[in-house]
C-alpha positions as MATLAB code, in Angstrom:
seq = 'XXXXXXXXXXXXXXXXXXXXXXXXXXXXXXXXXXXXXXXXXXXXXXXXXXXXXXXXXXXXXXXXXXXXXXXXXXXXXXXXXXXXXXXXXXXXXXXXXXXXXXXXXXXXXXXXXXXXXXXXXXXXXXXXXXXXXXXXXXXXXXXXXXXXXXXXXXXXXXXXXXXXXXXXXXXXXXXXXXXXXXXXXXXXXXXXXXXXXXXXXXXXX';
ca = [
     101.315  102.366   94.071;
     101.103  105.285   96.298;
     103.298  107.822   94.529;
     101.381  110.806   93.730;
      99.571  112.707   96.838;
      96.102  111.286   97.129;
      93.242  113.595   97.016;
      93.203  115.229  100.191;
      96.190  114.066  101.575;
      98.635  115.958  103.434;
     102.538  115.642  103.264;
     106.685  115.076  105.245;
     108.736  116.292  107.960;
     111.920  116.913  106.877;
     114.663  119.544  106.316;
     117.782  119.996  103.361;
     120.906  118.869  103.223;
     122.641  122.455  103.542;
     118.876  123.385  102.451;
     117.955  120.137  100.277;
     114.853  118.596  101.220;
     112.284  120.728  103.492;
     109.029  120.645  101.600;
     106.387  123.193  101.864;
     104.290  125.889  103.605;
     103.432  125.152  107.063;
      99.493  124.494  107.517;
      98.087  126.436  110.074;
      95.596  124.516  111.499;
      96.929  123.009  114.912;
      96.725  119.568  115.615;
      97.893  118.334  119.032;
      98.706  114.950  119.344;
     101.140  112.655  121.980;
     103.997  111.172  120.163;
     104.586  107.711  121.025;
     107.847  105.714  119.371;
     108.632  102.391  119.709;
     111.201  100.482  117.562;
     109.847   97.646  115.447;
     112.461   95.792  113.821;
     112.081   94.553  110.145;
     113.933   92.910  107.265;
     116.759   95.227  106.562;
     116.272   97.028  103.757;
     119.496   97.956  101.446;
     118.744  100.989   99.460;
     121.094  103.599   97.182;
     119.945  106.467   95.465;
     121.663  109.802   94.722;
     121.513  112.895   97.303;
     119.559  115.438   95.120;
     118.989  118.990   95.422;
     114.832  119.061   97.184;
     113.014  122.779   98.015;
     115.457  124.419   99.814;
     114.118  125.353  102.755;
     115.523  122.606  105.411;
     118.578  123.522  107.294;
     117.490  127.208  106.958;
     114.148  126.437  108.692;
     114.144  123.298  111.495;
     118.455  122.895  111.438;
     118.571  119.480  110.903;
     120.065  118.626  107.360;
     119.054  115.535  105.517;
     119.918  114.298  102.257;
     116.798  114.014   99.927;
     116.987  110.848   97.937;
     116.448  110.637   94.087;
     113.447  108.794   93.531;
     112.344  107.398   89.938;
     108.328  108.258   90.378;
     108.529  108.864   86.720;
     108.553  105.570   85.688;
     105.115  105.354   87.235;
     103.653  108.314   86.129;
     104.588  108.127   82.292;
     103.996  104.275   82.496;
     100.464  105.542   83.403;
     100.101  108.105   80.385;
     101.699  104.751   78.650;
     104.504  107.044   77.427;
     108.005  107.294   78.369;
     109.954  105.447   80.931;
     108.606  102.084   82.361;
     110.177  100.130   85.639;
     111.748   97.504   83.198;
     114.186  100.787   82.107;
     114.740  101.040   85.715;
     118.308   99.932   87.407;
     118.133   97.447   90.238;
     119.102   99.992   92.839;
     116.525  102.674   91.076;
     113.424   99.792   91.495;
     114.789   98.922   94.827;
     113.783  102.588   96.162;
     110.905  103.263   93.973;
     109.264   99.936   95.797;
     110.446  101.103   99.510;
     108.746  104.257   98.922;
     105.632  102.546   97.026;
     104.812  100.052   99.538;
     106.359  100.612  102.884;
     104.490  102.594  106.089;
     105.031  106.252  106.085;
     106.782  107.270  109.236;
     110.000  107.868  110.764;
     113.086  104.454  110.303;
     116.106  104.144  111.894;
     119.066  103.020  109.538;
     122.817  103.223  109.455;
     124.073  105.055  106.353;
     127.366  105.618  104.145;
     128.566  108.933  101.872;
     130.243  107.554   98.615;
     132.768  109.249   97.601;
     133.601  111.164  100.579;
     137.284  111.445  102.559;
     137.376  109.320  105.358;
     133.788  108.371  104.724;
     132.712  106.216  107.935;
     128.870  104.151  108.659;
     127.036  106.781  110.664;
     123.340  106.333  112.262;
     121.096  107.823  110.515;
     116.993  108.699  111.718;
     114.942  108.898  108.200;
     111.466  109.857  106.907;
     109.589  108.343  104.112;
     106.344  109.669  102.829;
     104.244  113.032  102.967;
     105.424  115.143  105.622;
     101.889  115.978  106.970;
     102.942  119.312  108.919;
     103.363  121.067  104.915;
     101.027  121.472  102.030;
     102.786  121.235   98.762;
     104.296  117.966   98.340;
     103.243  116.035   95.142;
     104.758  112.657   95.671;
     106.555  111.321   98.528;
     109.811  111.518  100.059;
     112.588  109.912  101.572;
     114.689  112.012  103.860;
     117.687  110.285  105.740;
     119.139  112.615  108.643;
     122.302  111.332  109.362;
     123.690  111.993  112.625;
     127.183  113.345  112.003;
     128.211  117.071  111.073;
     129.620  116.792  107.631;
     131.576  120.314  107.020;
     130.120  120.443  103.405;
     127.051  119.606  101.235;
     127.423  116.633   99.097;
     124.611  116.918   96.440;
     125.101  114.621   93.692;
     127.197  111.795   95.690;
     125.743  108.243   96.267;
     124.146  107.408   99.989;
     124.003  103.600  100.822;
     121.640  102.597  103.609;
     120.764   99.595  105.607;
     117.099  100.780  107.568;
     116.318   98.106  110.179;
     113.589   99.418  112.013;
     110.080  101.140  111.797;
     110.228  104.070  114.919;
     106.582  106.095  114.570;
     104.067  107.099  112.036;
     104.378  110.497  110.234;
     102.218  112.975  112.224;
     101.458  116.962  111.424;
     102.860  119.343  113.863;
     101.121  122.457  115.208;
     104.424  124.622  114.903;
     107.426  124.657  113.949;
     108.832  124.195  117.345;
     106.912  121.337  117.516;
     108.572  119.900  114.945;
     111.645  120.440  115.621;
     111.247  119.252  119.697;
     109.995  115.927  117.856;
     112.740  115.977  114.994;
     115.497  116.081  117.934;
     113.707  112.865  119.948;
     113.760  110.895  116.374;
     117.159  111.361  115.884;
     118.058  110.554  120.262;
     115.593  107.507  119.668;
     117.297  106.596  117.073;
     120.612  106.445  117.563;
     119.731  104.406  121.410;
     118.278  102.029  119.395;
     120.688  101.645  116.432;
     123.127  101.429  120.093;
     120.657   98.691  121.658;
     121.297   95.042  121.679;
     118.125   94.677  119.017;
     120.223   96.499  116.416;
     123.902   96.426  117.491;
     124.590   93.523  115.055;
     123.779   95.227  111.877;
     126.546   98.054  112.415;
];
């Protein structure tokens, strides 16, 4: 299981809902590289976790708000110290998103997600990141970071996000700058919702 940060390794992009999920301290070292995307479809995937609060530092730094999804990498981590939780403790839902994040590619999906609990709560496309988010240092396990493309006027920390991700856009890849990132955060999300729009993934809406 990949959950904590190999030896090495280098961590997500990502930002905060209303400042929830940015992780880390940008690496200086640049690294230019051409970012190609092209949507691979795959098995739907039907995940719900709760929105939890992450570092902090998202909507204040890159402006794009996404919800930072509980993850049970506990249950690995005292299984391995053979104390504490295990997976069998684990709910359905709560193994369902500890395995996406264990075993599927790191790199930008495209999904359509829902807000529980929320007035007049609607399906709204959402461009997400799962794993290290390679352009900061100080991530210890990986992430999964659904921006969903819709102003929401408040944050909703605590609430239950459903998801159905149907396609695998781009590896994650460590940005020079922060302007960088953001000019490639922006393209994820317009790639996104064209293909969530497309014929490939217009059924799944």
């Amino acid at each position: 299981l990949k959950n904590p940060r190999p030896a090495g390794g280098r961590p997500p992009y990502g930002t905060g809902l209303g400042g929830a999920a940015l992780l880390g301290v940008l690496d200086a070292r640049p690294t230019a590289m051409a970012v190609e995307r092209a949507l691979r479809i795959i098995e739907p995937v039907r995940l719900r976790a709760e929105v939890v609060h992450g570092f902090g530092r998202g909507s204040r730094q890159l402006g794009f708000p996404t919800a930072n999804l509980a993850i049970r990498w506990d249950a690995i981590s005292s299984l391995e110290r053979g104390t504490g939780t295990d997976q069998s403790a684990l709910s359905d839902e709560e193994r369902t998103v500890l395995k996406f994040a264990s075993e599927h590619p790191t790199g930008i999906y495209c999904a359509l997600g829902v807000v529980e609990g929320l007035p007049n709560a609607g399906v709204h496309k959402v461009a997400m990141s799962m794993g290290w988010n390679p352009t900061f240092s100080d991530l210890k396990a990986k992430t999964i970071e659904p921006w969903i493309l819709h102003d929401f006027g408040s944050d909703f920390y605590g609430h239950y996000l459903r998801l159905v991700i149907a396609g695998y856009v781009r590896p994650e890849l460590k940005f020079d700058s922060l302007e960088a990132l953001q000019q490639e955060i922006v393209a994820d999300g317009e790639f996104c919702r064209a293909a969530l729009e497309g014929p490939d993934l217009r059924h799944i809406a």
